[in-house]
CSV table of C-alpha atoms and ligand atoms in Angstrom, one decimal:
chain,number,residue,atom,x,y,z
C,1,UNK,CA,97.9,94.9,131.4
C,2,UNK,CA,98.7,93.3,128.0
C,3,UNK,CA,98.8,89.9,127.0
C,4,UNK,CA,101.1,87.9,125.2
C,5,UNK,CA,99.5,84.8,123.2
C,6,UNK,CA,99.1,84.6,119.7
C,7,UNK,CA,95.9,82.0,119.6
C,8,UNK,CA,94.6,80.2,116.5
C,9,UNK,CA,91.8,82.4,117.3
C,10,UNK,CA,94.3,85.7,117.1
C,11,UNK,CA,95.7,84.4,113.9
C,12,UNK,CA,92.4,83.8,112.3
C,13,UNK,CA,91.2,87.5,113.1
C,14,UNK,CA,94.5,89.0,111.6
C,15,UNK,CA,93.8,87.3,108.6
C,16,UNK,CA,90.3,88.7,108.2
C,17,UNK,CA,91.7,92.1,109.2
C,18,UNK,CA,94.0,91.6,105.8
C,19,UNK,CA,92.0,91.0,104.3
C,20,UNK,CA,89.3,93.9,105.2
C,21,UNK,CA,92.7,96.2,104.2
C,22,UNK,CA,92.8,93.8,100.8
C,23,UNK,CA,89.3,95.0,100.2
C,24,UNK,CA,89.8,98.8,100.7
C,25,UNK,CA,92.5,98.9,98.1
C,26,UNK,CA,95.6,98.2,99.9
C,27,UNK,CA,97.4,96.4,96.6
C,28,UNK,CA,101.3,95.5,98.1
C,29,UNK,CA,101.2,92.1,99.0
C,30,UNK,CA,104.6,92.9,101.4
C,31,UNK,CA,102.6,95.4,103.3
C,32,UNK,CA,99.3,92.7,103.8
C,33,UNK,CA,102.0,90.5,105.1
C,34,UNK,CA,103.7,92.3,107.2
C,35,UNK,CA,99.7,93.5,108.8
C,36,UNK,CA,99.8,89.0,109.3
C,37,UNK,CA,102.6,88.1,111.0
C,38,UNK,CA,102.7,91.3,113.5
C,39,UNK,CA,99.8,90.7,116.5
C,40,UNK,CA,98.2,93.6,117.0
C,41,UNK,CA,97.3,92.7,120.0
C,42,UNK,CA,100.5,92.9,122.2
C,43,UNK,CA,100.2,96.5,121.4
C,44,UNK,CA,97.1,97.1,123.0
C,45,UNK,CA,95.6,96.6,126.8
C,46,UNK,CA,94.1,93.0,126.9
C,47,UNK,CA,90.2,95.0,127.5
C,48,UNK,CA,90.9,95.5,123.6
C,49,UNK,CA,91.6,91.5,122.7
C,50,UNK,CA,88.4,90.9,120.9
C,51,UNK,CA,88.3,94.0,119.4
C,52,UNK,CA,92.0,94.5,118.3
C,53,UNK,CA,92.0,92.8,115.1
C,54,UNK,CA,88.6,95.5,113.7
C,55,UNK,CA,90.2,97.9,111.1
C,56,UNK,CA,90.1,100.9,114.1
C,57,UNK,CA,92.2,102.9,115.7
C,58,UNK,CA,92.3,102.8,119.4
C,59,UNK,CA,93.1,104.4,122.7
C,60,UNK,CA,96.9,103.3,124.4
C,61,UNK,CA,98.7,105.1,127.2
C,62,UNK,CA,99.3,109.1,127.6
C,63,UNK,CA,96.0,110.0,125.9
C,64,UNK,CA,97.5,108.5,122.1
C,65,UNK,CA,96.5,106.0,119.8
C,66,UNK,CA,97.2,103.3,117.9
C,67,UNK,CA,96.7,103.9,114.3
C,68,UNK,CA,93.6,102.6,111.9
C,69,UNK,CA,95.7,99.2,110.1
C,70,UNK,CA,94.2,100.7,107.0
C,71,UNK,CA,95.7,104.3,107.9
C,72,UNK,CA,99.0,102.2,108.9
C,73,UNK,CA,99.1,100.3,105.4
C,74,UNK,CA,98.1,103.5,103.4
C,75,UNK,CA,101.1,105.7,104.8
C,76,UNK,CA,103.4,102.8,103.9
C,77,UNK,CA,102.3,102.2,100.6
C,78,UNK,CA,102.9,106.1,100.2
C,79,UNK,CA,106.3,105.9,101.6
C,80,UNK,CA,107.5,103.1,99.1
C,81,UNK,CA,109.7,101.5,101.5
C,82,UNK,CA,112.6,99.3,99.9
C,83,UNK,CA,115.0,97.0,102.5
C,84,UNK,CA,117.8,99.0,104.2
C,85,UNK,CA,117.0,102.3,103.5
C,86,UNK,CA,116.6,104.9,106.6
C,87,UNK,CA,113.5,105.7,107.4
C,88,UNK,CA,112.7,108.0,109.9
C,89,UNK,CA,109.1,108.1,111.7
C,90,UNK,CA,107.8,110.9,113.9
C,91,UNK,CA,105.1,109.4,116.8
C,92,UNK,CA,105.9,106.3,117.5
C,93,UNK,CA,103.0,105.9,119.9
C,94,UNK,CA,102.5,102.2,120.7
C,95,UNK,CA,105.7,101.1,117.7
C,96,UNK,CA,102.8,99.4,115.5
C,97,UNK,CA,103.8,101.2,112.7
C,98,UNK,CA,107.6,101.5,113.5
C,99,UNK,CA,107.4,97.4,113.3
C,100,UNK,CA,105.2,97.2,109.7
C,101,UNK,CA,108.7,99.4,108.3
C,102,UNK,CA,110.7,96.4,110.4
C,103,UNK,CA,108.9,93.5,108.9
C,104,UNK,CA,109.6,95.3,105.6
C,105,UNK,CA,113.7,95.5,106.1
C,106,UNK,CA,114.1,99.3,106.3
C,107,UNK,CA,116.6,100.7,109.3
C,108,UNK,CA,113.6,102.5,111.3
C,109,UNK,CA,114.4,105.7,113.8
C,110,UNK,CA,111.0,106.9,115.7
C,111,UNK,CA,110.6,109.4,117.7
C,112,UNK,CA,107.8,109.8,120.6
C,113,UNK,CA,107.6,113.3,122.8
C,114,UNK,CA,105.4,110.9,125.4
C,115,UNK,CA,108.1,109.9,128.1
C,116,UNK,CA,105.4,107.3,129.4
C,117,UNK,CA,105.1,105.2,125.5
C,118,UNK,CA,108.8,105.9,125.0
C,119,UNK,CA,109.3,104.1,128.6
C,120,UNK,CA,107.0,101.3,128.0
C,121,UNK,CA,108.4,100.5,124.0
C,122,UNK,CA,111.9,99.9,126.2
C,123,UNK,CA,110.3,96.8,128.2
C,124,UNK,CA,107.7,95.7,125.4
C,125,UNK,CA,109.9,92.4,124.5
C,126,UNK,CA,108.4,91.5,121.1
C,127,UNK,CA,110.2,94.7,119.5
C,128,UNK,CA,113.0,92.9,120.6
C,129,UNK,CA,112.7,91.1,117.6
C,130,UNK,CA,113.5,94.2,116.1
C,131,UNK,CA,117.1,94.9,116.2
C,132,UNK,CA,116.6,97.3,113.0
C,133,UNK,CA,114.0,99.7,114.7
C,134,UNK,CA,115.9,102.5,117.6
C,135,UNK,CA,114.0,104.5,119.7
C,136,UNK,CA,114.0,107.9,120.7
C,137,UNK,CA,112.3,110.4,122.8
C,138,UNK,CA,112.1,113.9,121.5
C,139,UNK,CA,110.4,116.1,119.7
C,140,UNK,CA,109.9,115.1,115.8
C,141,UNK,CA,109.8,118.5,114.8
C,142,UNK,CA,113.4,118.9,115.0
C,143,UNK,CA,114.6,115.5,113.5
C,144,UNK,CA,117.5,113.6,113.6
C,145,UNK,CA,119.7,115.7,112.2
C,146,UNK,CA,123.0,113.1,113.3
C,147,UNK,CA,121.4,110.3,112.2
C,148,UNK,CA,120.5,111.9,109.0
C,149,UNK,CA,119.9,112.2,105.7
C,150,UNK,CA,117.2,109.4,105.5
C,151,UNK,CA,115.4,107.8,102.4
C,152,UNK,CA,112.1,107.9,103.7
C,153,UNK,CA,110.3,110.6,106.6
C,154,UNK,CA,106.8,109.5,107.7
C,155,UNK,CA,104.7,111.5,110.4
C,156,UNK,CA,101.6,109.9,112.6
C,157,UNK,CA,100.5,112.6,113.9
C,158,UNK,CA,98.2,115.7,112.2
C,159,UNK,CA,101.2,118.1,111.7
C,160,UNK,CA,100.5,122.0,111.6
C,161,UNK,CA,103.0,122.4,109.1
C,162,UNK,CA,105.4,120.6,106.8
C,163,UNK,CA,108.7,121.1,109.4
C,164,UNK,CA,111.4,122.3,107.7
C,165,UNK,CA,113.7,120.4,109.9
C,166,UNK,CA,113.1,117.1,108.9
C,167,UNK,CA,112.6,118.7,105.3
C,168,UNK,CA,116.0,118.9,105.4
C,169,UNK,CA,116.8,115.6,106.8
C,170,UNK,CA,115.4,114.1,103.3
C,171,UNK,CA,118.3,112.7,101.1
C,172,UNK,CA,118.0,113.7,97.1
C,173,UNK,CA,115.5,111.5,95.6
C,174,UNK,CA,113.9,110.7,99.1
C,175,UNK,CA,110.2,110.8,100.3
C,176,UNK,CA,107.7,112.6,103.4
C,177,UNK,CA,104.6,110.8,103.8
C,178,UNK,CA,102.4,113.3,106.2
C,179,UNK,CA,99.3,114.2,107.1
C,180,UNK,CA,98.9,117.7,107.1
C,181,UNK,CA,96.0,119.7,108.9
C,182,UNK,CA,93.3,121.2,106.6
C,183,UNK,CA,90.2,122.0,108.9
C,184,UNK,CA,88.3,119.3,110.7
C,185,UNK,CA,90.7,116.3,108.6
C,186,UNK,CA,94.2,116.1,107.2
C,187,UNK,CA,95.4,115.8,104.5
C,188,UNK,CA,97.7,112.6,103.2
C,189,UNK,CA,100.9,114.5,101.6
C,190,UNK,CA,103.4,112.9,99.6
C,191,UNK,CA,106.5,115.2,99.0
C,192,UNK,CA,109.5,113.8,96.9
C,193,UNK,CA,113.0,115.5,97.2
C,194,UNK,CA,113.9,116.0,93.4
C,195,UNK,CA,117.6,115.2,92.9
C,196,UNK,CA,118.1,119.5,92.1
C,197,UNK,CA,116.2,120.1,95.8
C,198,UNK,CA,113.4,121.0,94.6
C,199,UNK,CA,109.8,119.8,96.3
C,200,UNK,CA,107.3,117.8,94.4
C,201,UNK,CA,104.2,117.6,96.2
C,202,UNK,CA,101.1,115.2,95.7
C,203,UNK,CA,98.2,114.9,97.8
C,204,UNK,CA,95.6,111.9,98.7
C,205,UNK,CA,92.7,111.1,101.1
C,206,UNK,CA,91.7,112.6,104.2
C,207,UNK,CA,92.5,111.3,107.5
C,208,UNK,CA,92.2,111.9,111.3
C,209,UNK,CA,95.4,112.0,113.2
C,210,UNK,CA,96.0,113.2,116.9
C,211,UNK,CA,98.0,116.1,116.7
C,212,UNK,CA,101.8,116.7,116.3
C,213,UNK,CA,102.6,118.6,119.0
C,214,UNK,CA,106.1,120.8,119.7
C,215,UNK,CA,108.5,119.6,122.5
C,216,UNK,CA,108.2,116.9,124.8
C,217,UNK,CA,106.5,115.8,127.9
C,218,UNK,CA,108.1,114.1,130.7
Y,301,SAH,N1,102.7,105.4,114.6
Y,301,SAH,C1,101.8,105.3,115.9
Y,301,SAH,C2,101.0,106.3,115.8
Y,301,SAH,C3,101.0,107.0,117.4
Y,301,SAH,S1,99.6,108.4,117.3
Y,301,SAH,C4,100.9,103.8,116.1
Y,301,SAH,O1,101.7,103.3,115.2
Y,301,SAH,O2,100.4,103.3,116.7
Y,301,SAH,C5,100.9,109.7,117.2
Y,301,SAH,C6,102.0,110.1,118.4
Y,301,SAH,O3,102.4,111.3,117.7
Y,301,SAH,C7,102.0,109.6,119.7
Y,301,SAH,O4,102.1,108.8,120.4
Y,301,SAH,C8,102.3,111.1,120.1
Y,301,SAH,O5,102.9,111.1,120.9
Y,301,SAH,C9,103.0,111.8,118.9
Y,301,SAH,N2,103.5,112.6,118.8
Y,301,SAH,C10,103.2,114.2,118.5
Y,301,SAH,N3,103.5,114.6,118.5
Y,301,SAH,C11,104.8,114.4,118.3
Y,301,SAH,C12,106.1,115.4,117.8
Y,301,SAH,N4,106.1,116.5,118.1
Y,301,SAH,N5,107.6,114.4,118.3
Y,301,SAH,C13,107.6,113.3,118.4
Y,301,SAH,N6,106.3,112.7,118.9
Y,301,SAH,C14,105.1,113.0,118.5
């Protein structure tokens, strides 16, 4: 069961979370504002009500996780999102990251391979606030060729490789932020497609994500 009441106590806990994320090095006030506005406890079972604003990943259905707020902020900051950009997200999960992107004014296209999570988001009323998010059930390795090309691509699961079809669906001048497997952890990479089509790769910190897997699951 989930609860959809945003109390002063929740708002207070959220402000503290924003301070923690800022102290960890996130400087973009627009992203911090988005975290401050989004009631993260709505995205979790009410059993997590007391701890929903800890800077931690938590379990959601289908053995998946809602990402840690710091990780969400970190990927979003690297993505350099501007209003009206077309952003492709792989791994909708709880739709928390998609909501942060929507708060920044992006046109979000998000894909989830777990039918259960996709269906849950269809009846999650809070998300009606974001007509700028479109939800898809499918395999993120394929991307969304008919909706591309995209200004930005963000992968929120541990990718074994940089999926070639997602690179194809990037605009020239576009960017992808992707955690790529490297032993136990993943290395956050930002790949920029230059005007001529060549790729430039920058390497950032290490994180731990659930795996990006092939195919979709009923
Ligand atoms: N962005 C999410 C993070 C969820 S965890 C959030 O904010 O909560 C990663 C998600 O990626 C999981 O729900 C998992 O099912 C999904 N996933 C893994 N491989 C995928 C693929 N190939 N295509 C689409 N989704 C995938």
